[in-house]
PDB file of C-alpha atoms in Angstrom:
ATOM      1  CA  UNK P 239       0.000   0.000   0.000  1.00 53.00           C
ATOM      2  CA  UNK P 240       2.959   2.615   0.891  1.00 61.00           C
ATOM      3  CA  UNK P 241       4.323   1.924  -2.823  1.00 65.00           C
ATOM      4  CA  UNK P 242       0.458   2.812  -4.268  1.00 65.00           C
ATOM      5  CA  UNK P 243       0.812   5.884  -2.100  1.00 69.00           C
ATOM      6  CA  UNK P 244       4.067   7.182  -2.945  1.00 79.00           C
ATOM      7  CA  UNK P 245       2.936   6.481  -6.919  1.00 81.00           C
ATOM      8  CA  UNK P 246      -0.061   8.612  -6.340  1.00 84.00           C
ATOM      9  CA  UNK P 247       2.109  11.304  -4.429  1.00 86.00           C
ATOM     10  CA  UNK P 248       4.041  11.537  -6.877  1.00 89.00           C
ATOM     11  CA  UNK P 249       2.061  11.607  -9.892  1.00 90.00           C
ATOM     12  CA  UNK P 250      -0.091  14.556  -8.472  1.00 90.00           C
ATOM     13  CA  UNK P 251       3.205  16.438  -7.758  1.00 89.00           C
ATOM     14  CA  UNK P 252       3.978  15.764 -11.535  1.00 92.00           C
ATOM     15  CA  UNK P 253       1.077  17.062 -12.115  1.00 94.00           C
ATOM     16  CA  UNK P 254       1.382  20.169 -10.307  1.00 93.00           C
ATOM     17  CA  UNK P 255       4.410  21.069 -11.681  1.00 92.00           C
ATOM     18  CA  UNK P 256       3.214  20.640 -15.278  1.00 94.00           C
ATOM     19  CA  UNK P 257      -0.004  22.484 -14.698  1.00 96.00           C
ATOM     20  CA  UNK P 258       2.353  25.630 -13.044  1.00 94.00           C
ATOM     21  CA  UNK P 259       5.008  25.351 -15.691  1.00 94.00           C
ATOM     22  CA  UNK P 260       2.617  26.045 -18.494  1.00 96.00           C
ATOM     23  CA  UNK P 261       0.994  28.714 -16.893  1.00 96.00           C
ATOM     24  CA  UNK P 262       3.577  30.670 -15.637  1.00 96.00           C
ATOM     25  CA  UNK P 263       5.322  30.320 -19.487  1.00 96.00           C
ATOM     26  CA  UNK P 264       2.044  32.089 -20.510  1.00 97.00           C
ATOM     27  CA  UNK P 265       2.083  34.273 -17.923  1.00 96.00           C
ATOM     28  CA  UNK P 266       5.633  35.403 -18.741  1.00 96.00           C
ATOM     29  CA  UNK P 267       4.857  35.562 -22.845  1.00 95.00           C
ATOM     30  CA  UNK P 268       1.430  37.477 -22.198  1.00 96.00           C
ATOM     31  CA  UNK P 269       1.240  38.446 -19.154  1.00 95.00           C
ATOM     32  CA  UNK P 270      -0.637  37.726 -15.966  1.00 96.00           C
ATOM     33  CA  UNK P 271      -3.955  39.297 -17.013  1.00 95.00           C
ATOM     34  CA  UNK P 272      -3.921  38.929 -20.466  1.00 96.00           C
ATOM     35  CA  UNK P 273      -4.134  34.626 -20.090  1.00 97.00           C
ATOM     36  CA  UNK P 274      -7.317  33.347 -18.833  1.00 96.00           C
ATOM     37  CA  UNK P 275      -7.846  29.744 -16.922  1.00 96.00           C
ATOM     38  CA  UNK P 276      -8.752  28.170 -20.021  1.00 96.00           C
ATOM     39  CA  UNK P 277      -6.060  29.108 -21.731  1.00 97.00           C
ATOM     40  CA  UNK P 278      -3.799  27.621 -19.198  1.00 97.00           C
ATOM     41  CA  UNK P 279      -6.257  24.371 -18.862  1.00 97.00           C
ATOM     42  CA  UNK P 280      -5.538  23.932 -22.646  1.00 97.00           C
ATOM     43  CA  UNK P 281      -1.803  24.571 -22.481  1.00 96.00           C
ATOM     44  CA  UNK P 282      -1.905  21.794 -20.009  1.00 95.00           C
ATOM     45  CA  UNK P 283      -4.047  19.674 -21.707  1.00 95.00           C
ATOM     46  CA  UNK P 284      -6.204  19.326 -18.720  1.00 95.00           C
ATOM     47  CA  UNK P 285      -9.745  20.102 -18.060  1.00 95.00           C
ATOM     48  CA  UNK P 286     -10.386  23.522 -16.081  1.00 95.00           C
ATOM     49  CA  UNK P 287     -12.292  21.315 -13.283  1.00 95.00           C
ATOM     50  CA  UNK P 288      -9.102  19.555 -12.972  1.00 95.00           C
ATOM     51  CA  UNK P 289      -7.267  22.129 -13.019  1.00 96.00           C
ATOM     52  CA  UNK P 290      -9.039  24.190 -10.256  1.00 95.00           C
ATOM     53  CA  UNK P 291      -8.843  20.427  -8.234  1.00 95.00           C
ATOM     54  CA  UNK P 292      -5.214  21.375  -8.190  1.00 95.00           C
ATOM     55  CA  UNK P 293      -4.988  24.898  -7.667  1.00 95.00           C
ATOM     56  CA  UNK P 294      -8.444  26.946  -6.238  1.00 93.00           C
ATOM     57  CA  UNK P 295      -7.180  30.403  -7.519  1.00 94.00           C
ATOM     58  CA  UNK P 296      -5.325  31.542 -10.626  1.00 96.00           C
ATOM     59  CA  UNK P 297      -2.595  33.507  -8.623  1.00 95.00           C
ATOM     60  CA  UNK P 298      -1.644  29.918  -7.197  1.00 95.00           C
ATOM     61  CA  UNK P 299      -0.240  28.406 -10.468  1.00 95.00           C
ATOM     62  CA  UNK P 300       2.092  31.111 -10.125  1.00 95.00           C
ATOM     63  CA  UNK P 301       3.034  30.689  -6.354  1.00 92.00           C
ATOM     64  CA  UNK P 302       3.193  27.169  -6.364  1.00 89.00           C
ATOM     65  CA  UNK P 303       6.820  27.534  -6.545  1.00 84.00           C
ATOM     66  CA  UNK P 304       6.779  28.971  -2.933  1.00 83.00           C
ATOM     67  CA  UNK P 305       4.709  26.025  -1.580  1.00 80.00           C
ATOM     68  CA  UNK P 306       7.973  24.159  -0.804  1.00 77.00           C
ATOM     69  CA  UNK P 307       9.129  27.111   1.274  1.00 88.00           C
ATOM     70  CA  UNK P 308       5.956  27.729   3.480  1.00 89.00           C
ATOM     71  CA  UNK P 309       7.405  25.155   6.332  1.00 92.00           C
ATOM     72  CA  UNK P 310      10.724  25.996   5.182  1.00 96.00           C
ATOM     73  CA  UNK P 311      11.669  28.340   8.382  1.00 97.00           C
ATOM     74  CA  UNK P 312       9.732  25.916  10.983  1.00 97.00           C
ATOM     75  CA  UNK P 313      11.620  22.764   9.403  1.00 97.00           C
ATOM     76  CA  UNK P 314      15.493  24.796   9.934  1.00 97.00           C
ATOM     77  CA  UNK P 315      14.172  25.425  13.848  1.00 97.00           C
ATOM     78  CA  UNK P 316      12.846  22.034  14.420  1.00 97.00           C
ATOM     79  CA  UNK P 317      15.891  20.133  12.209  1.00 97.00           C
ATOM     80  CA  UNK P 318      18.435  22.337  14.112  1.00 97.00           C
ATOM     81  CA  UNK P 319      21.405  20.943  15.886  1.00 96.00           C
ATOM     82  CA  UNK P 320      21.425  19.664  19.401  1.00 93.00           C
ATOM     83  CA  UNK P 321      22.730  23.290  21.585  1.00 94.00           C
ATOM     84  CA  UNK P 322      21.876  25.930  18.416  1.00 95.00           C
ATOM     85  CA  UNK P 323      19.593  28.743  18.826  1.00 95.00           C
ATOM     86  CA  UNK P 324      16.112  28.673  16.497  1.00 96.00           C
ATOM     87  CA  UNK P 325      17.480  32.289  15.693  1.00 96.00           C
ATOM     88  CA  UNK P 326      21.206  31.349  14.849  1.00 96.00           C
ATOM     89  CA  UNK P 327      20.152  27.757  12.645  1.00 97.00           C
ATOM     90  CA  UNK P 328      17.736  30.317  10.892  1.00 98.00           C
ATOM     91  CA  UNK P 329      20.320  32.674  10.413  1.00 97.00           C
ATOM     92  CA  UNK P 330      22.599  30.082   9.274  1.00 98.00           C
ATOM     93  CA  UNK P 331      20.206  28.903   6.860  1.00 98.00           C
ATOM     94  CA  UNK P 332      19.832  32.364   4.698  1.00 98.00           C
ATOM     95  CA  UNK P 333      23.645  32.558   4.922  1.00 98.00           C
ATOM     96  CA  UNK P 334      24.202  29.177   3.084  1.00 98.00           C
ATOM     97  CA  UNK P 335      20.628  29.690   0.621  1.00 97.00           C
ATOM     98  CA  UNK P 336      22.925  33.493  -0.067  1.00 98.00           C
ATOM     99  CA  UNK P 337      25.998  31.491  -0.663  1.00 98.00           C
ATOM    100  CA  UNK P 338      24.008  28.958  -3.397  1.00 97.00           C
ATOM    101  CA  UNK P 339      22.287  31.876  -4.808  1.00 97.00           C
ATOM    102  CA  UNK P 340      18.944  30.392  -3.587  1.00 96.00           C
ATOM    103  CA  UNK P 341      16.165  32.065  -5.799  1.00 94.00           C
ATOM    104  CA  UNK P 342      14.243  32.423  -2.538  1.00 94.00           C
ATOM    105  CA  UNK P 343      16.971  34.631  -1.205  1.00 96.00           C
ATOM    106  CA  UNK P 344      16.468  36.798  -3.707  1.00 95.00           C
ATOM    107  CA  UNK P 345      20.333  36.723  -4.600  1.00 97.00           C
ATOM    108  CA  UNK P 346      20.042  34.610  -8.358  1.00 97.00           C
ATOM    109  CA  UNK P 347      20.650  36.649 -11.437  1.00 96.00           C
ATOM    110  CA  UNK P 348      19.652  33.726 -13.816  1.00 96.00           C
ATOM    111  CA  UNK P 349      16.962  35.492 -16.546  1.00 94.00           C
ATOM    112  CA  UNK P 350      14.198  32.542 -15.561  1.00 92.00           C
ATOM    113  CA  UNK P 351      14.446  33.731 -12.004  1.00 93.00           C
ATOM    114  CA  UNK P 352      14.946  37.711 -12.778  1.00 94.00           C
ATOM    115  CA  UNK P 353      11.506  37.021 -15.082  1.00 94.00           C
ATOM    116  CA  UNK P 354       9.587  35.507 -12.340  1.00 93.00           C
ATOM    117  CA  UNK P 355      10.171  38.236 -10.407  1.00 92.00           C
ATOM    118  CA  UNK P 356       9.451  40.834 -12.620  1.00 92.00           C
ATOM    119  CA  UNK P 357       6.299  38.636 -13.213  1.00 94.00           C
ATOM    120  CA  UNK P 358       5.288  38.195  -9.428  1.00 92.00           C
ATOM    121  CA  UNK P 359       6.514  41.581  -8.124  1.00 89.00           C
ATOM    122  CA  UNK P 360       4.431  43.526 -10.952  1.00 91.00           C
ATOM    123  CA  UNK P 361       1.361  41.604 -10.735  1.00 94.00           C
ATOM    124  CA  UNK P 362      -0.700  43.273  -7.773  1.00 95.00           C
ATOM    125  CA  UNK P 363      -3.237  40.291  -7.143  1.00 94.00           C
ATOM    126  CA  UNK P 364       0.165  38.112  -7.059  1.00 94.00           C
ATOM    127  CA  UNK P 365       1.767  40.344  -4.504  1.00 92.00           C
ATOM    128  CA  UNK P 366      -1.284  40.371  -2.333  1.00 92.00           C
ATOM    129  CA  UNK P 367      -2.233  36.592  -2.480  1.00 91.00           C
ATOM    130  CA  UNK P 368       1.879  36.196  -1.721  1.00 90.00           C
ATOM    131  CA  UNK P 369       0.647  37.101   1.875  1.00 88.00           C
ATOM    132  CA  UNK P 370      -1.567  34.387   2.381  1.00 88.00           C
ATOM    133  CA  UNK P 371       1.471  32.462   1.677  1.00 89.00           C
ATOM    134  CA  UNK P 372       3.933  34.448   4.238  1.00 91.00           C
ATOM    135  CA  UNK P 373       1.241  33.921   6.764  1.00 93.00           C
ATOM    136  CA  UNK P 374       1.352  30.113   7.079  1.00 93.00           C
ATOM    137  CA  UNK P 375       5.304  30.664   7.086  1.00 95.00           C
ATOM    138  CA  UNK P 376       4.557  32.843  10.449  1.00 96.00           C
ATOM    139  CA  UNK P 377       2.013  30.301  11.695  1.00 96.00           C
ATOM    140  CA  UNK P 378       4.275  27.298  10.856  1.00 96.00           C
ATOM    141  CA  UNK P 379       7.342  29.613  12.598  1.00 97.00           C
ATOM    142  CA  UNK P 380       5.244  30.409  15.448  1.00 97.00           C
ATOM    143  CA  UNK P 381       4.440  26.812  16.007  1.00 96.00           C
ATOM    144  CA  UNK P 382       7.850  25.243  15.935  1.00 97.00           C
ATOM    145  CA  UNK P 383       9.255  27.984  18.200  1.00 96.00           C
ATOM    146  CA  UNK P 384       6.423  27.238  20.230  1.00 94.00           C
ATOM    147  CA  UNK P 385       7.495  23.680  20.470  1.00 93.00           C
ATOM    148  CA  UNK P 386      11.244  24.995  20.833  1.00 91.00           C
ATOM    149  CA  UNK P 387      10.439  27.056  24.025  1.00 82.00           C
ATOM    150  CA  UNK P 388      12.236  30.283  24.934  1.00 75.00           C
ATOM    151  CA  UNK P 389      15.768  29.962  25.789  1.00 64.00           C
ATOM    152  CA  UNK P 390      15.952  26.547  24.241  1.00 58.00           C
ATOM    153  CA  UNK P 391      19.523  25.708  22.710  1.00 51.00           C
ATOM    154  CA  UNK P 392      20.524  29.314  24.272  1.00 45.00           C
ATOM    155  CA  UNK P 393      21.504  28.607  27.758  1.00 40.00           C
ATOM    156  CA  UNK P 394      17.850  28.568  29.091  1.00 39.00           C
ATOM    157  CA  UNK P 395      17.291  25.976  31.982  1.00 36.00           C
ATOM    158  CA  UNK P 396      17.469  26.671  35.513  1.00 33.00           C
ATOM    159  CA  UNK P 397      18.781  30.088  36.607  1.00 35.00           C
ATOM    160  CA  UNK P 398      17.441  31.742  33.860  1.00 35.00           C
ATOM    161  CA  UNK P 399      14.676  33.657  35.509  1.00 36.00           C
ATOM    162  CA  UNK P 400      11.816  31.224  35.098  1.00 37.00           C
ATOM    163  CA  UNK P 401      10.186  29.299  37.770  1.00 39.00           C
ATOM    164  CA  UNK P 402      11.965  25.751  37.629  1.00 38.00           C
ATOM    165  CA  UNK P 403       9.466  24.069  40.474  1.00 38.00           C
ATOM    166  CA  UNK P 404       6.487  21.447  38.996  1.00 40.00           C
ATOM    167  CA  UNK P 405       3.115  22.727  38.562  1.00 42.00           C
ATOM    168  CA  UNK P 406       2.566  25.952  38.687  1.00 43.00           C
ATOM    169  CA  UNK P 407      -0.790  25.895  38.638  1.00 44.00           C
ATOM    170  CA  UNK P 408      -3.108  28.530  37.273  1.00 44.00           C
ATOM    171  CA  UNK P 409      -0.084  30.382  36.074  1.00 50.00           C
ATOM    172  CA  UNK P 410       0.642  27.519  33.809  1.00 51.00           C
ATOM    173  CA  UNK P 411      -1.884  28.286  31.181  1.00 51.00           C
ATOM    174  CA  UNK P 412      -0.772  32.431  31.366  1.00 50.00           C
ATOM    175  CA  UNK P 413       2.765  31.770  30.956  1.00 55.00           C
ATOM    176  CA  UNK P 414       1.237  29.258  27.989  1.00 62.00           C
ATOM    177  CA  UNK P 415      -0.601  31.952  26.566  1.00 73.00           C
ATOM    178  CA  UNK P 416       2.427  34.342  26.673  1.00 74.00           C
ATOM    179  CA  UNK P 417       4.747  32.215  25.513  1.00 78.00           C
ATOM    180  CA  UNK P 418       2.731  31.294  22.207  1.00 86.00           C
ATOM    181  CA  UNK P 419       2.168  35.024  21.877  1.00 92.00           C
ATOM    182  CA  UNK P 420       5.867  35.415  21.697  1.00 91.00           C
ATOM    183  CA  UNK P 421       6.382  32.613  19.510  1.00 94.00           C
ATOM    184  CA  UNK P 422       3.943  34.604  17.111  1.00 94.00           C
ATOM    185  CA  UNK P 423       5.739  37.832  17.430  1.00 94.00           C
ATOM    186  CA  UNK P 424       8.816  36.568  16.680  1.00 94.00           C
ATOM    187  CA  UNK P 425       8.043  34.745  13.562  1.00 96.00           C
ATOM    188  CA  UNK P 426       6.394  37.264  12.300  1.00 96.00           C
ATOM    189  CA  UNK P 427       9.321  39.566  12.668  1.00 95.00           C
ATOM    190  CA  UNK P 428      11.955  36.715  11.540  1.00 97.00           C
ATOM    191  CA  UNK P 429       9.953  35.827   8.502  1.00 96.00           C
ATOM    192  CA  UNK P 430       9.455  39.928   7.651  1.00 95.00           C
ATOM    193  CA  UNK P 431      13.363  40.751   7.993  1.00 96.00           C
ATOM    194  CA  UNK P 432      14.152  37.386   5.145  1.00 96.00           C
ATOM    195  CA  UNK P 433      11.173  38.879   2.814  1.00 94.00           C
ATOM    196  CA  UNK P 434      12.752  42.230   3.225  1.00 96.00           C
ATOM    197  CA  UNK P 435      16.340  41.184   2.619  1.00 97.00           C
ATOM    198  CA  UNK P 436      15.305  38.823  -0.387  1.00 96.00           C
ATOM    199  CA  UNK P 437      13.418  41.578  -2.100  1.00 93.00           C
ATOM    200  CA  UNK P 438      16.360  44.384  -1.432  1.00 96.00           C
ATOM    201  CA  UNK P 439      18.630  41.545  -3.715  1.00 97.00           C
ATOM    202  CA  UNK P 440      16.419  41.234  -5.879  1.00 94.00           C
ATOM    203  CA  UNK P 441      16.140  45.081  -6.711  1.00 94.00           C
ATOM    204  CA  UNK P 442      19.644  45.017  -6.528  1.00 96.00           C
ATOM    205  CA  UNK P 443      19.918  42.655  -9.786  1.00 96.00           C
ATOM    206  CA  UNK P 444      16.931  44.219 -11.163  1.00 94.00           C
ATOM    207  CA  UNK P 445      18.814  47.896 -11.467  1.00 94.00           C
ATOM    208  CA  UNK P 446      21.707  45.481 -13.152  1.00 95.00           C
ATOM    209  CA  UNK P 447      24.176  44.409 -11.092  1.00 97.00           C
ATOM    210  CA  UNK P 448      25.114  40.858 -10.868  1.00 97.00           C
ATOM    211  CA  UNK P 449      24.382  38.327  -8.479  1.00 97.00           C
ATOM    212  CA  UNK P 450      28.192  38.078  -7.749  1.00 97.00           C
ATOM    213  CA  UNK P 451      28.385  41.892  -6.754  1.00 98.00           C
ATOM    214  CA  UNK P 452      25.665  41.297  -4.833  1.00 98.00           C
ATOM    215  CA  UNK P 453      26.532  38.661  -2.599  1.00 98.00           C
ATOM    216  CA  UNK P 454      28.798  40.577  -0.341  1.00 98.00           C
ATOM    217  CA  UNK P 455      26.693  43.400   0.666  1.00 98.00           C
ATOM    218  CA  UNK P 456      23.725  40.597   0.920  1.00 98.00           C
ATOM    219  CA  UNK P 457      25.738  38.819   3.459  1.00 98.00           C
ATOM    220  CA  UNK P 458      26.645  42.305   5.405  1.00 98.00           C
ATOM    221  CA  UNK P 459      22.862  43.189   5.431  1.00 98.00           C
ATOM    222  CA  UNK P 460      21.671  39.777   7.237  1.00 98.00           C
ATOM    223  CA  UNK P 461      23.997  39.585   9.365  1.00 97.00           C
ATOM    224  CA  UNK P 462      23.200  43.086  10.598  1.00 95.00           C
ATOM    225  CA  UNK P 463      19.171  42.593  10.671  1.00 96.00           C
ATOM    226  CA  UNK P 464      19.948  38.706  12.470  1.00 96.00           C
ATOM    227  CA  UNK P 465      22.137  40.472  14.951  1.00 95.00           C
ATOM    228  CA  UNK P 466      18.833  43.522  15.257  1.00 93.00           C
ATOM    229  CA  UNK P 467      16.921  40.075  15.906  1.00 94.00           C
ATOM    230  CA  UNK P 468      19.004  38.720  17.929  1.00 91.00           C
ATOM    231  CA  UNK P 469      18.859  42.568  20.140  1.00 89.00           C
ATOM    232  CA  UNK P 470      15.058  41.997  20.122  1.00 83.00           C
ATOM    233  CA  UNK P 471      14.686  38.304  20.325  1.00 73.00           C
ATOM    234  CA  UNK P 472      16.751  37.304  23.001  1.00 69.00           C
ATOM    235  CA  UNK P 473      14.766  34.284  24.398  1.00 66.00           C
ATOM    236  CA  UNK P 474      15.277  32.499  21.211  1.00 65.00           C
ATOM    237  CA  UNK P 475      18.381  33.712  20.634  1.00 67.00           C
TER     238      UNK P 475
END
């Protein structure tokens, strides 16, 4: 049954893909509002039921390619190694997606990439259904930094200013609710600094310079907003 499973898996991700490809090569030939469903179901060769079975809204054939990335922030907290900060993996992580000129980093000069910008960052129903995206990225944050706990892989433990005794009765479920409110702050401002860094690259290559002349001020600029994180966002620091 697992193998029938995995075949099904991974024909519908074929499918995706295929169904995204075409549309955003239309997209990029015509532009976003000049192609309609249909003309993408036909590209496709797909009905548009089928198509809308795969993707509910025309703005998400084009940011499909972020659905990988959603739970890509909670993944680098929860994958982190044994002692390391949420904050420093996470940091660590845009440093290394900089250094392969990661398209999500905004630091890839490569025409496809430079086109799907232009495509997504000029498209206002794009840009404004790319926040229902950065949302679940804060939720899915907010959750695994939840689950990491404040101060954990940063020193926290006893002596750190929390009460280390058993039960603490009713205050258990405030401190819960404060806690998860903090998790939720922080993503959000974690997730807003590595939007905000990817898109100042990105206008960086747009006004034509490369990738390669990027890279160093790229790596200068997170390291300064991590270490402004780090300033604000000392319990999972």
């Amino acid at each position: 049954m697992s193998g029938e499973t995995g075949l099904r898996e991974r024909k519908k991700q074929r499918m995706y893909q295929t169904i995204s490809e075409a549309a955003i090569s239309l997209f990029l030939q015509r532009g976003f509002d000049q192609v309609s469903v249909a003309d993408v179901a036909a590209a496709a060769e797909v009905s548009k039921p089928t198509l809308f079975r795969y993707f509910p809204a025309k703005e998400d054939l084009v940011l499909h390619r972020f659905a990988d990335h959603e739970d890509e922030a909670a993944r680098v907290v929860r994958d982190r190694p044994a002692g390391q900060s949420p904050l420093a993996a996470l940091r660590q992580h845009f440093l290394e997606g900089l250094e392969r000129r990661d398209p999500i980093t905004g630091l890839n000069d490569a025409e496809g990439v430079l086109a799907f910008h232009r495509l997504l960052y000029g498209t206002p129903s794009l840009v404004a259904r790319l926040f229902a995206y950065v949302s679940r990225s804060e939720e899915a944050l907010a959750s695994a930094l939840a689950e990491a706990g404040p101060g954990d892989g940063a020193g926290g433990g006893p002596g750190d200013g929390r009460d280390d005794q058993p039960g603490g009765g009713a205050d258990d479920g405030a401190d819960s609710g404060a806690e998860g409110l903090a998790a939720r702050l922080a993503a959000g401002q974690i997730i807003t600094v590595q939007r905000i860094l990817a898109e100042d690259n990105w206008r960086r290559i747009a006004e034509g310079a490369t990738a390669e002349e990027v890279h160093p001020g790229a790596v200068a600029a997170a390291d300064r907003a991590f270490a402004m994180l780090r300033s604000g966002l000392t319990p999972y620091a």
